[in-house]
XYZ file of C-alpha atoms in Angstrom:
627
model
C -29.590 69.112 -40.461
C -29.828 72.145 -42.631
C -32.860 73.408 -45.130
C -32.067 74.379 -48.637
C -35.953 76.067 -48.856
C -36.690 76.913 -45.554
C -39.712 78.837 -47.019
C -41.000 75.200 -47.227
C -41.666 74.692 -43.628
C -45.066 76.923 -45.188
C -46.716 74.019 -45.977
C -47.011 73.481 -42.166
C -50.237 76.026 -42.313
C -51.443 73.097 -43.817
C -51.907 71.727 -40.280
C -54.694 74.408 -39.106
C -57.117 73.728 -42.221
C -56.813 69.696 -41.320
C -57.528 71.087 -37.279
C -60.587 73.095 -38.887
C -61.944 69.978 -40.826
C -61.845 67.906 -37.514
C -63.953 70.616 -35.514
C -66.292 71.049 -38.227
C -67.050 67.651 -38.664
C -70.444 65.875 -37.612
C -69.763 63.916 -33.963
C -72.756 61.775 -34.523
C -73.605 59.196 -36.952
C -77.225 57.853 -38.043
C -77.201 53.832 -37.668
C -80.042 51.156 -37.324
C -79.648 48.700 -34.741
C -81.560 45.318 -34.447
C -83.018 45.552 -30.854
C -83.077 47.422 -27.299
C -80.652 44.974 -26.047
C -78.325 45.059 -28.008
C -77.732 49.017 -28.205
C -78.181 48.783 -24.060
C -75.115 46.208 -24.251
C -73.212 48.223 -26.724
C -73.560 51.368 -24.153
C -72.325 49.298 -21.431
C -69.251 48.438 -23.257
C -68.602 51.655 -24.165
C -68.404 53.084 -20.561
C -65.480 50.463 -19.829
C -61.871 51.768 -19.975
C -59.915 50.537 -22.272
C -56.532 51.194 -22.237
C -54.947 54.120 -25.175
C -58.501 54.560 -25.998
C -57.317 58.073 -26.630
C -54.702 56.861 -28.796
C -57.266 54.727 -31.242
C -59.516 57.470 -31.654
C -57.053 60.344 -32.577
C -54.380 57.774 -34.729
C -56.019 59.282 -37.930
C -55.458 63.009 -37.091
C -51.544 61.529 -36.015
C -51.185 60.332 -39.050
C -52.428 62.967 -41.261
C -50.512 65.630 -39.049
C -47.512 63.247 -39.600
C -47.886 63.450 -43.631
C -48.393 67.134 -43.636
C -45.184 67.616 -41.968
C -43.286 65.546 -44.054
C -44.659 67.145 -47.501
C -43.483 70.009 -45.641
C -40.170 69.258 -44.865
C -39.682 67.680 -48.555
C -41.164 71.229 -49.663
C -37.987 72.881 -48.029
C -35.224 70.371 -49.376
C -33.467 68.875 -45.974
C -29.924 68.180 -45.793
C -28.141 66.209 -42.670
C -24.955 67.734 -41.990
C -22.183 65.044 -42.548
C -19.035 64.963 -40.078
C -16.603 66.647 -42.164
C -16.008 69.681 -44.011
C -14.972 69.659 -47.736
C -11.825 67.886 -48.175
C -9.252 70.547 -46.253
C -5.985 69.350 -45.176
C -3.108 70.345 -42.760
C 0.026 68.964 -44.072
C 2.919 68.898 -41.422
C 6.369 68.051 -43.574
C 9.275 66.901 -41.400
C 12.458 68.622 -42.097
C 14.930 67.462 -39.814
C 18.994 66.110 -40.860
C 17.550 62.580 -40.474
C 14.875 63.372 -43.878
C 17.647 63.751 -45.896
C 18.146 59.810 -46.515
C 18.797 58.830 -49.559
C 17.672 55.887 -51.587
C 18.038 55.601 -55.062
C 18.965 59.039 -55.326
C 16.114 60.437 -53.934
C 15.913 61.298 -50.260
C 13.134 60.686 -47.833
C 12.022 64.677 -47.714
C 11.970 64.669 -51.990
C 9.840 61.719 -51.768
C 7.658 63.503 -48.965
C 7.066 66.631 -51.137
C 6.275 64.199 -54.139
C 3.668 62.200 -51.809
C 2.305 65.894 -50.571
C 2.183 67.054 -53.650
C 0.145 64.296 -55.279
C -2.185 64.628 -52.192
C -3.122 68.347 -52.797
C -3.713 67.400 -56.664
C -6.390 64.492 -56.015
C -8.485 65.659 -53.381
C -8.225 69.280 -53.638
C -11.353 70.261 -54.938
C -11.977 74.040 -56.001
C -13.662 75.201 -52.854
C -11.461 72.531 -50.488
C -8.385 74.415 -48.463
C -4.947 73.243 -48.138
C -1.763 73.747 -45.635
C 1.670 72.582 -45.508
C 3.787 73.079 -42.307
C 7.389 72.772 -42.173
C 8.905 71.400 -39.108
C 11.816 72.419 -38.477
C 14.140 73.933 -35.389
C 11.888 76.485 -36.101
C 7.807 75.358 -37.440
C 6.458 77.771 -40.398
C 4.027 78.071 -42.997
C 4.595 77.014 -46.415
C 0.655 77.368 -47.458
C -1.848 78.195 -45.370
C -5.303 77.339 -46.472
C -5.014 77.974 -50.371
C -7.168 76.542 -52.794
C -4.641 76.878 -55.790
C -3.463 73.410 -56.792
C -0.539 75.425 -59.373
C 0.510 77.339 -56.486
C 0.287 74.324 -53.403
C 2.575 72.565 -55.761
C 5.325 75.341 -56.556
C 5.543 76.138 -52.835
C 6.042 72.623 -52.070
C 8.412 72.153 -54.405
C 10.207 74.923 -52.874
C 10.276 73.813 -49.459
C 13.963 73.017 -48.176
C 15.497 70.426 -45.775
C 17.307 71.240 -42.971
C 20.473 69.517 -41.177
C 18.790 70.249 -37.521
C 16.249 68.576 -35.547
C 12.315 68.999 -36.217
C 9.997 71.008 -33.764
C 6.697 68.948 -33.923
C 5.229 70.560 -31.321
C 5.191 73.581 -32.703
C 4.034 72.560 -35.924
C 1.124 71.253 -34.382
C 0.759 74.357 -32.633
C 0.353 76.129 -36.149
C -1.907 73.490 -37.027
C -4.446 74.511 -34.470
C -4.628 77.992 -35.690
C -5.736 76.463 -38.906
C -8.733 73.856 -36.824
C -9.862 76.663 -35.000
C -10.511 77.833 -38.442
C -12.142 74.895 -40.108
C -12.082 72.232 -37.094
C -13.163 69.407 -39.108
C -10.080 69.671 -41.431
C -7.690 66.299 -41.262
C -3.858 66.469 -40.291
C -1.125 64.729 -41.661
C 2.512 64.428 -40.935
C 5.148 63.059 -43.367
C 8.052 61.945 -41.165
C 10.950 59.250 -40.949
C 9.482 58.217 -36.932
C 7.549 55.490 -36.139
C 4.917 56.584 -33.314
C 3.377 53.662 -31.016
C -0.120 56.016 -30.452
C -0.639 58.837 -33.430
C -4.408 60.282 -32.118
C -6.168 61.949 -34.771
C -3.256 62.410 -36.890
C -2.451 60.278 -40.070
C 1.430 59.199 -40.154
C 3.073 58.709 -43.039
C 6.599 57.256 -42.428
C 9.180 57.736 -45.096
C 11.440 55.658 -44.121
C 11.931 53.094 -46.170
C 14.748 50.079 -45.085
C 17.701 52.218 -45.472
C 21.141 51.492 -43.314
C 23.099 54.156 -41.632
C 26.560 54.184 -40.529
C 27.769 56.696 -38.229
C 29.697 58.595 -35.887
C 27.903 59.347 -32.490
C 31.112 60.928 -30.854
C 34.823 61.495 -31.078
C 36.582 62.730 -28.053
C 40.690 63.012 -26.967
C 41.942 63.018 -23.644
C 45.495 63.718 -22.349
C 46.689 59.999 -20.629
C 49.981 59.790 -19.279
C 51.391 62.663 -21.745
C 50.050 61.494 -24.932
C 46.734 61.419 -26.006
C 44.173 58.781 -26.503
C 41.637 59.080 -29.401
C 38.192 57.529 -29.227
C 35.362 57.354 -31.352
C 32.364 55.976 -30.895
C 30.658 54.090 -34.220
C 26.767 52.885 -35.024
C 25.057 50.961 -37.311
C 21.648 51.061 -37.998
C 19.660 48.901 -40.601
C 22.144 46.136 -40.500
C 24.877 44.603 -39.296
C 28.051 45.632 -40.560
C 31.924 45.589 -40.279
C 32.797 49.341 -40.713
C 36.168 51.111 -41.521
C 37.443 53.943 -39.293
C 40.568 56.103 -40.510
C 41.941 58.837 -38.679
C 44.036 61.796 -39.328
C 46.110 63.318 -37.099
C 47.756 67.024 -38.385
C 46.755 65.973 -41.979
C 48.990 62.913 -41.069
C 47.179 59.217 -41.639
C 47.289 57.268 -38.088
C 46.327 53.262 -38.324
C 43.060 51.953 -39.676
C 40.156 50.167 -37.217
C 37.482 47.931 -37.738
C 34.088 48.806 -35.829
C 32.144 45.303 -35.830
C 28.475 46.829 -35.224
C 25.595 44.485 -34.758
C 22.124 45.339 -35.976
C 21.243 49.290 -34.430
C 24.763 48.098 -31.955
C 27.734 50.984 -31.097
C 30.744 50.212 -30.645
C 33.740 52.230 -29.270
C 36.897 52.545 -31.307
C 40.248 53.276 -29.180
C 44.006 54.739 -30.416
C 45.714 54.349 -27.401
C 49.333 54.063 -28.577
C 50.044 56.985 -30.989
C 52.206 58.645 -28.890
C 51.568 61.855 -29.484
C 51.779 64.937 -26.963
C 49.986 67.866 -28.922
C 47.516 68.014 -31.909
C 46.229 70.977 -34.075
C 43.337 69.060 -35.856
C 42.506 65.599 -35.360
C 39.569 64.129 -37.762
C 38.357 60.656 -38.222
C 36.130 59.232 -41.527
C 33.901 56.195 -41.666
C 34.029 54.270 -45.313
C 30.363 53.230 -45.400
C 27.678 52.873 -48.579
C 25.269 53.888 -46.272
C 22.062 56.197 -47.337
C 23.045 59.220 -44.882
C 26.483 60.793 -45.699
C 26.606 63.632 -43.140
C 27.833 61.787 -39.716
C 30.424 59.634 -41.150
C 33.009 62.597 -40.817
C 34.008 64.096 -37.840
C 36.797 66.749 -36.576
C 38.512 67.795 -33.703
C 40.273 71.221 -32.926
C 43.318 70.606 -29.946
C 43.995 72.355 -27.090
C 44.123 76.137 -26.939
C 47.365 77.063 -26.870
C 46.946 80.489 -27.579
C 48.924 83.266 -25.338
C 48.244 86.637 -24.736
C 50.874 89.152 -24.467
C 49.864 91.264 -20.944
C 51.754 94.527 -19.724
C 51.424 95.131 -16.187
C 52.326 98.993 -14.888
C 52.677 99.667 -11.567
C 55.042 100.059 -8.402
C 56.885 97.209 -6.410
C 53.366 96.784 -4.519
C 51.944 94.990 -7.930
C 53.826 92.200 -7.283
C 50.391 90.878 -6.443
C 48.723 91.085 -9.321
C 51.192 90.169 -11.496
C 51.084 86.732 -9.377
C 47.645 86.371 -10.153
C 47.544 87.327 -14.112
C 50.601 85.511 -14.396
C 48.550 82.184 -12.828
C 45.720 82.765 -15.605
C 47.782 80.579 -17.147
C 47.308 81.815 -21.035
C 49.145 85.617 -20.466
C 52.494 86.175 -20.867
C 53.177 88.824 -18.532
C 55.735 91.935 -18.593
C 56.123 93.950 -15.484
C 56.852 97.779 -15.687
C 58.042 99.077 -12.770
C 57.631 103.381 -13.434
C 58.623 103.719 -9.717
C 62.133 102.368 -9.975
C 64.613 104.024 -12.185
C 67.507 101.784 -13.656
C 71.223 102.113 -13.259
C 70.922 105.362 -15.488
C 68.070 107.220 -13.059
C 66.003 106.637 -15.817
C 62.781 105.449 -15.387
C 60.823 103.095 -17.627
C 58.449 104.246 -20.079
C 55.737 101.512 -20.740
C 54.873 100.730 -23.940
C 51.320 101.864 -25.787
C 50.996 99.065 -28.646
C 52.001 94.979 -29.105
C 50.069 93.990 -26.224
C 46.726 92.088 -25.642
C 45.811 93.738 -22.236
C 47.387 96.786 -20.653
C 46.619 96.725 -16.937
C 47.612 99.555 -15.103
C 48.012 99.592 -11.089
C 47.718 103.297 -9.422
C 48.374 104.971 -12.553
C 47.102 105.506 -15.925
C 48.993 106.299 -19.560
C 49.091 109.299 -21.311
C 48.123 107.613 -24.693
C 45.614 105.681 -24.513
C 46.845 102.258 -25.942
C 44.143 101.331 -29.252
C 45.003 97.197 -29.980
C 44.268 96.136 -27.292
C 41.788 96.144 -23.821
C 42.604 98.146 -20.828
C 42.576 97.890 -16.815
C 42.806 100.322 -14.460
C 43.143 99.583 -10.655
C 43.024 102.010 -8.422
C 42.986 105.407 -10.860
C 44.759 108.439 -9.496
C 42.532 111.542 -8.803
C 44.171 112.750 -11.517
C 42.613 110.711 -13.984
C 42.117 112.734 -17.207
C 37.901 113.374 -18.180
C 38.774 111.321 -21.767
C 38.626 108.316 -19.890
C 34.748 109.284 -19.156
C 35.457 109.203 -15.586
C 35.710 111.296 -12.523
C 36.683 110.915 -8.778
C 35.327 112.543 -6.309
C 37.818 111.618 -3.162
C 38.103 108.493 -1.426
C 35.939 106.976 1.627
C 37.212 104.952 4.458
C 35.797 102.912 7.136
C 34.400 99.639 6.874
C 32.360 98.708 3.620
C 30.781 95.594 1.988
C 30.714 95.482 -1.636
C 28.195 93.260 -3.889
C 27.711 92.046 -7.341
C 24.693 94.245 -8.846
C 23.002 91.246 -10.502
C 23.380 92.412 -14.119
C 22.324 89.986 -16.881
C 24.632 91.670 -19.770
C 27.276 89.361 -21.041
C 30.069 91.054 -19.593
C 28.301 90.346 -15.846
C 27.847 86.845 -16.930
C 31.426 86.399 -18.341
C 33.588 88.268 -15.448
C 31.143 86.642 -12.621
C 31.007 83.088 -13.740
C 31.319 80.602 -11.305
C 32.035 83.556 -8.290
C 29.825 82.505 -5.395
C 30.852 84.894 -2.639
C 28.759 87.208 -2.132
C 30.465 90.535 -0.548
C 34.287 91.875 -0.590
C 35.605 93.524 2.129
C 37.070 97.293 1.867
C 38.390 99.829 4.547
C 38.596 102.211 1.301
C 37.672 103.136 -2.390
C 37.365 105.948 -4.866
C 33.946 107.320 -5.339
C 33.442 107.469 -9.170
C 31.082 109.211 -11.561
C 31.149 107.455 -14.631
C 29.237 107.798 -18.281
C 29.428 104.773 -20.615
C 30.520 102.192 -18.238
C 28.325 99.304 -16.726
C 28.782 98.369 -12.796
C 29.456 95.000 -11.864
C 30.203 95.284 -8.157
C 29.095 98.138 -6.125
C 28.810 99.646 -2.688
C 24.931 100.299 -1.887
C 21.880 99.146 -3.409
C 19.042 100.548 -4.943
C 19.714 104.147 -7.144
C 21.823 105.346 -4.019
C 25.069 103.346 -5.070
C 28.926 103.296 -5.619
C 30.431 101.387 -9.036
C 33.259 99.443 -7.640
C 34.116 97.478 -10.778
C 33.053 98.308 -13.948
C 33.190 97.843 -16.884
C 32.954 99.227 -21.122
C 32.848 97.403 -23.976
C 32.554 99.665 -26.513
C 35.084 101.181 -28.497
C 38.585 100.071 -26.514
C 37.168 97.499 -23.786
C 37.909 99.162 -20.514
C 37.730 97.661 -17.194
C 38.181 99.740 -14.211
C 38.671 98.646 -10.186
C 37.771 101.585 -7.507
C 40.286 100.395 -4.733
C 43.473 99.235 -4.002
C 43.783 95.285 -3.613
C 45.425 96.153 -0.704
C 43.016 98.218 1.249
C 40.265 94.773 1.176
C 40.163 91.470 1.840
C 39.655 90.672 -2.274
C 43.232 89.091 -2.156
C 42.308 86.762 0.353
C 38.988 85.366 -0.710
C 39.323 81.879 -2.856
C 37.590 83.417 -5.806
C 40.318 85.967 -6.576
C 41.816 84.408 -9.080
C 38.921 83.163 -10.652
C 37.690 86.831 -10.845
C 40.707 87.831 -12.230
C 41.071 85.021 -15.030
C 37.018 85.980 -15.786
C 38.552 90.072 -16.761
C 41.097 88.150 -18.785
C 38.412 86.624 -20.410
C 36.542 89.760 -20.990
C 39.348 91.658 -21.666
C 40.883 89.006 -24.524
C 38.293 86.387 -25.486
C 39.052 83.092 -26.968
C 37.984 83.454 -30.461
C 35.003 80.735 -29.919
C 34.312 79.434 -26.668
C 34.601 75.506 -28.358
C 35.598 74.013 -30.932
C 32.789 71.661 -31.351
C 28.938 72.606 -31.609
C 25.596 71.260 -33.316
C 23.564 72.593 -35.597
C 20.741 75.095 -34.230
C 23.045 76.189 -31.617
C 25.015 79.709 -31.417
C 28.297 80.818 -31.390
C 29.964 83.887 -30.886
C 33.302 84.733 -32.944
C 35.309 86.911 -30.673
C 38.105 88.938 -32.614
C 41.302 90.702 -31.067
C 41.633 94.060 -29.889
C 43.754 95.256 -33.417
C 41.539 92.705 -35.729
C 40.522 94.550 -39.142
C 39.352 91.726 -40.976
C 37.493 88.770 -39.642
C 36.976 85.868 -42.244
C 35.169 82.849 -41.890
C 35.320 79.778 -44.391
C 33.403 76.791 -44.413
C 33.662 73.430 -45.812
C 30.016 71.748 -45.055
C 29.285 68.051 -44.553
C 27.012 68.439 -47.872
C 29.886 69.560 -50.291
C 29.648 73.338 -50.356
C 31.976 75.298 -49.839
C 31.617 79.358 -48.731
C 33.133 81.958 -47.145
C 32.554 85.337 -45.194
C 34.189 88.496 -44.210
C 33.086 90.654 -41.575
C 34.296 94.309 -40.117
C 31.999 94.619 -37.156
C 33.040 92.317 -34.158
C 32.140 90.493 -32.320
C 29.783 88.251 -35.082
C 27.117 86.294 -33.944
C 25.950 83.547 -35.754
C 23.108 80.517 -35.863
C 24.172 77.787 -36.929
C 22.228 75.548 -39.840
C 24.629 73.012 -40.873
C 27.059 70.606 -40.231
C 30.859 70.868 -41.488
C 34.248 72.650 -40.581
C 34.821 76.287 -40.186
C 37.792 78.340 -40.532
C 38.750 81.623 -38.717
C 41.127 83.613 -39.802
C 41.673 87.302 -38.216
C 43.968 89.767 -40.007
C 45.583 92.206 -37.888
C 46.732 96.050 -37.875
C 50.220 94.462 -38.187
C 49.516 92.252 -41.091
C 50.015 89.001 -38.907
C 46.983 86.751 -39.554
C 45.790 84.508 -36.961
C 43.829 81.179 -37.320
C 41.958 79.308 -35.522
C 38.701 76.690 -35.774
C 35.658 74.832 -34.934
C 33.389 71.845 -36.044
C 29.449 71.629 -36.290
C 28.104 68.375 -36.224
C 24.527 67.192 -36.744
C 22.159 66.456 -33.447
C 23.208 62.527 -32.593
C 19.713 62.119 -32.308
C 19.539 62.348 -36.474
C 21.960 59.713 -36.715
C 19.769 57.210 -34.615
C 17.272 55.231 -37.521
C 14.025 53.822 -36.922
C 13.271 55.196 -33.709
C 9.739 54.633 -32.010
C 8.058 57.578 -29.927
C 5.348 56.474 -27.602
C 3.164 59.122 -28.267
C 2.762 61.772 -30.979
C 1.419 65.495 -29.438
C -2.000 66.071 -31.237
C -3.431 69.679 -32.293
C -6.022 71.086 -29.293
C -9.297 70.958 -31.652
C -12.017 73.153 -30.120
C -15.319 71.998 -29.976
C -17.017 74.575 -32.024
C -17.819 75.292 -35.955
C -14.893 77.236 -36.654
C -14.399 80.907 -37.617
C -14.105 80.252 -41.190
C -17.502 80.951 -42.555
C -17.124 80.478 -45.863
C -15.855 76.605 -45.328
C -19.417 74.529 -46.356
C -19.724 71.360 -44.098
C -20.634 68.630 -46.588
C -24.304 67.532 -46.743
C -26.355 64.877 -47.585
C -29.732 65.232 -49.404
C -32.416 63.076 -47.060
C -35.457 63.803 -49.551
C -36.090 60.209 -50.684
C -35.729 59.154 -47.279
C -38.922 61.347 -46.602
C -40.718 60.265 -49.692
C -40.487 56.565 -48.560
C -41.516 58.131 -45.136
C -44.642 59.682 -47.061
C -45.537 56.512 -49.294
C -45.723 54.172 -45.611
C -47.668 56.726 -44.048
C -50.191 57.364 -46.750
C -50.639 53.477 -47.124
C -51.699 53.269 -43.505
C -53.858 56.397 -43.321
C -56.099 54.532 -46.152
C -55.975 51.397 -44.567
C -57.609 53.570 -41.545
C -60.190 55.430 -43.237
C -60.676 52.335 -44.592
C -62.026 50.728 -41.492
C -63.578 53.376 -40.166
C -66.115 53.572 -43.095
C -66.436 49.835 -43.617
């Protein structure tokens, strides 16, 4: 309870004039009795204890104090403090792939920012706050706490769906910055999901008896020499018989029938196509169902990109030929510069056309530009362009380690290695600028770079020792290690060819690349495209469809290649029921906002009845007292 006058409470002095009345007044009173006996008997009476005989003699001055504090308290207007605060509201708008429903044209998100809007405009009084949070991958502000209904309504109206999944968690984690604000305000959240226990939040489920159709997964796998297509179809809503056609290299394959029961999958086989390689494979679902953007889906076959690898070294590289050769994707020409031909002439190894230039014991005298570079075992010759120096060679008996980097280049040329030391009975001590270590000799500041590696400018790996002077040729992870520097050396131009929206990919680019573009055909109907200098790009990925790379190179050749986002499966699974929905933490305390008003009620008449009752039965004392 709060006073509007607290300069009422005043009329409590009130209470030391009635106090002053009662000592002042006579204690005695003049009476005529009719005999000696009866005042003796009167006396005797008196002397007994009755019980609350306190209480019956001072009920007057209880009541009277009891009126005087009520006049009082009516003097300084009382209010009682109601449970809520003005009419403030935190909005939480779903905006994940699944919102984008449609029924009659209007999807389940436009239908959400109509409801929203229509909220802010009837209860949003002048002094009341509002919020809307958008949950998405990421949860943001749209409004936070305004008290413009013009602007709540533009800002809502530009609020965008997104073809990812919805963050609720954080969105309620925004919403408590706003409680500890105001911690009376309410919380909504507009959403397609049903939730068996919602706490203190009010659900509003858009949904609304629409049927999906869709494509959960589409896979190919290499049986017996040809491959088998599968796809895996839903229905949701309904029952339904739905139509899968598939299209192999642009070329249309035999139609299937899913039969789905009511929120059933079904699997959907080609097992007799007969065919032994694939560029693109995609399949489409003919469906009138209300969400358009799973009933497509595409597949990108096998890699069967080469790379074009010149190996220079002496007769005693016949090792590591063996081993690039077994990468499996490198196509791999020896030079021999220690062998002359028929003529006495030597070979000279050639500086351009190749992906990877890997040199064993030697080094060139141009430094090759279009593509990446290996040195293994550098001569102490090795010219100071190369941003290295050797300072002699040990020997004895040395363990090397990885040195626990977390760049990409660590993670890429140690994946999967699990032992943990090489053996060496020699190496060249190096002094490097530019380069990053990935296996060393020694720990701590007080180290030797064994491998390393650069990735700027003309990717560069380099290897301190001869393969031959440690036991790296026999350990079982060799050729693992050595297909991992391929992969550093000539990336793949995306690591898959399928991904969902709100992941990332990386779009590698060759060595001689000058132009990079990117074109994209989304699930939605737009169409866009990108072109990009710097490599490699990095990208986040916000929505579904199929994606084009095409690399031009310093030869003019262009190269092509692909990959396919689809939407998270969980988007494509309707009316879903959570068990329970994660509430805002609301602290227990009035908030930091102090210009938010709690609302109030006025208890005055309350008192006044109060008064009336009270002045009714001080009469009714007096009353008796005199008579």
């Amino acid at each position: 309870m709060k006073l509007a006058l607290p300069l009422g409470l005043l009329g409590l002095l009130a209470i030391l004039a009635l106090v002053l009345i009662y000592i002042l007044k006579p204690k005695y009173q003049d009476k005529k009795v009719s005999s000696t006996y009866v005042w003796k008997l009167s006396l005797r009476y008196q002397k007994r204890k009755v019980p609350l005989q306190w209480l019956k003699s001072s009920l007057l001055l209880i009541i009277q104090l009891l009126i005087i504090v009520l006049i009082a308290l009516m003097m300084s207007q009382p209010q009682v403090v109601l449970a809520t605060k003005t009419g403030e509201k935190i909005v939480i708008l779903e905006a994940s792939a699944s919102m984008q429903t449609e029924k009659d044209g209007k999807s389940r998100f436009d239908r959400a920012k109509s409801e929203i809007s229509k909220l802010a405009e009837s209860t949003t009084a002048e002094e009341d706050k509002f919020s809307v949070i958008l949950a998405a991958e990421e949860a943001s502000f749209v409004i936070r706490r305004s008290d413009s209904a013009s602007y709540i309504k533009q800002k809502i109206s530009e609020a965008e769906c997104t073809f990812g999944e919805s963050n609720i968690p954080d969105a309620m984690e925004l919403a408590e910055g706003v409680l500890a604000e105001n911690p009376n305000a309410e919380v909504y959240l507009y959403t397609d999901c049903e939730y068996e226990k919602t706490g203190k939040v009010t659900v509003v489920n858009m949904s609304d008896s629409e049927w999906n159709a869709a494509i959960l997964n589409f896979s190919a796998k290499r049986v017996k020499g040809s491959f088998v297509f599968t796809a895996e179809i839903a229905s949701y809503g309904r029952a339904s018989e739905i139509a899968v056609s598939l299209n192999v290299d642009g070329k249309a394959k035999s139609l299937r029938l899913a039969d789905c029961a009511e929120n059933g999958k079904v699997s959907v086989v080609w097992d007799n196509l007969d065919i032994t390689d694939y560029a693109t494979a995609d399949i489409h679902i003919s469906a009138d169902d209300a969400f358009a953007y799973d009933n497509d889906f595409y597949l990108f076959g096998p890699k069967s990109e080469r790379f074009r690898v010149q190996l220079v070294g002496t007769p005693n590289s016949g090792f590591l030929f063996s081993s690039l050769y077994a990468v499996g994707t490198c196509q791999v020409d020896f030079v021999d510069i220690a062998t002359p031909d028929k003529d006495g002439n030597f070979p000279v190894p050639a500086t351009e056309g190749y992906d990877f230039y890997v040199y064993d014991g030697t080094y060139p005298e141009v430094i090759p530009t279009d593509g990446a570079i290996m040195l293994v075992a550098p001569p102490q010759d090795l010219p100071s362009k190369w941003g290295i120096t050797i300072e002699g060679k040990r020997s004895g008996n040395f363990t090397f380690t990885a040195s626990n980097g977390s760049s990409e280049a660590y993670k890429t040329i140690m994946n999967g290695i699990t032992h943990s030391s090489i053996q060496a009975t020699e190496y060249s001590r190096l002094k490097v600028e530019g380069y990053e270590t990935i296996i060393q000799y020694g720990t701590g500041l007080d180290y030797d770079p064994i491998l390393l590696v650069k990735n700027e400018g003309v990717r560069t790996a380099v290897l301190a020792m001869d393969v031959h002077m440690s036991d790296i040729a026999m350990l079982i992870d060799f050729p693992l290690l050595i297909n991992n520097l391929c992969k550093f050396a000539m990336p793949s131009t995306v690591e898959s060819s399928s991904f969902t929206v709100g992941q990332k990919v990386t779009v590698n680019a060759k060595v001689n690349t000058q132009l990079l573009e990117i074109s994209a055909k989304y699930s939605a109907g737009a169409e866009t495209q990108e072109s990009y200098t710097e490599f490699p790009v990095e990208l986040k990925l916000d929505a579904a469809g199929v994606f084009t790379v095409t690399q031009t190179l310093s030869t003019g050749q262009k190269v092509t290649d692909g990959y396919f986002v689809r939407i998270p499966e969980k988007e494509s699974i309707f009316y879903q029921t959570e068990k329970t929905l994660v509430n805002p933490i609301v602290m227990n305390t009035a908030g930091s906002d102090s210009s938010v008003q709690n609302d109030t009620m006025d208890i005055c008449i309350y008192l006044a009845a109060a008064l009336l009752a009270f002045l009714c039965i001080e009469w009714g004392l007096q009353y008796r007292e005199q008579y």
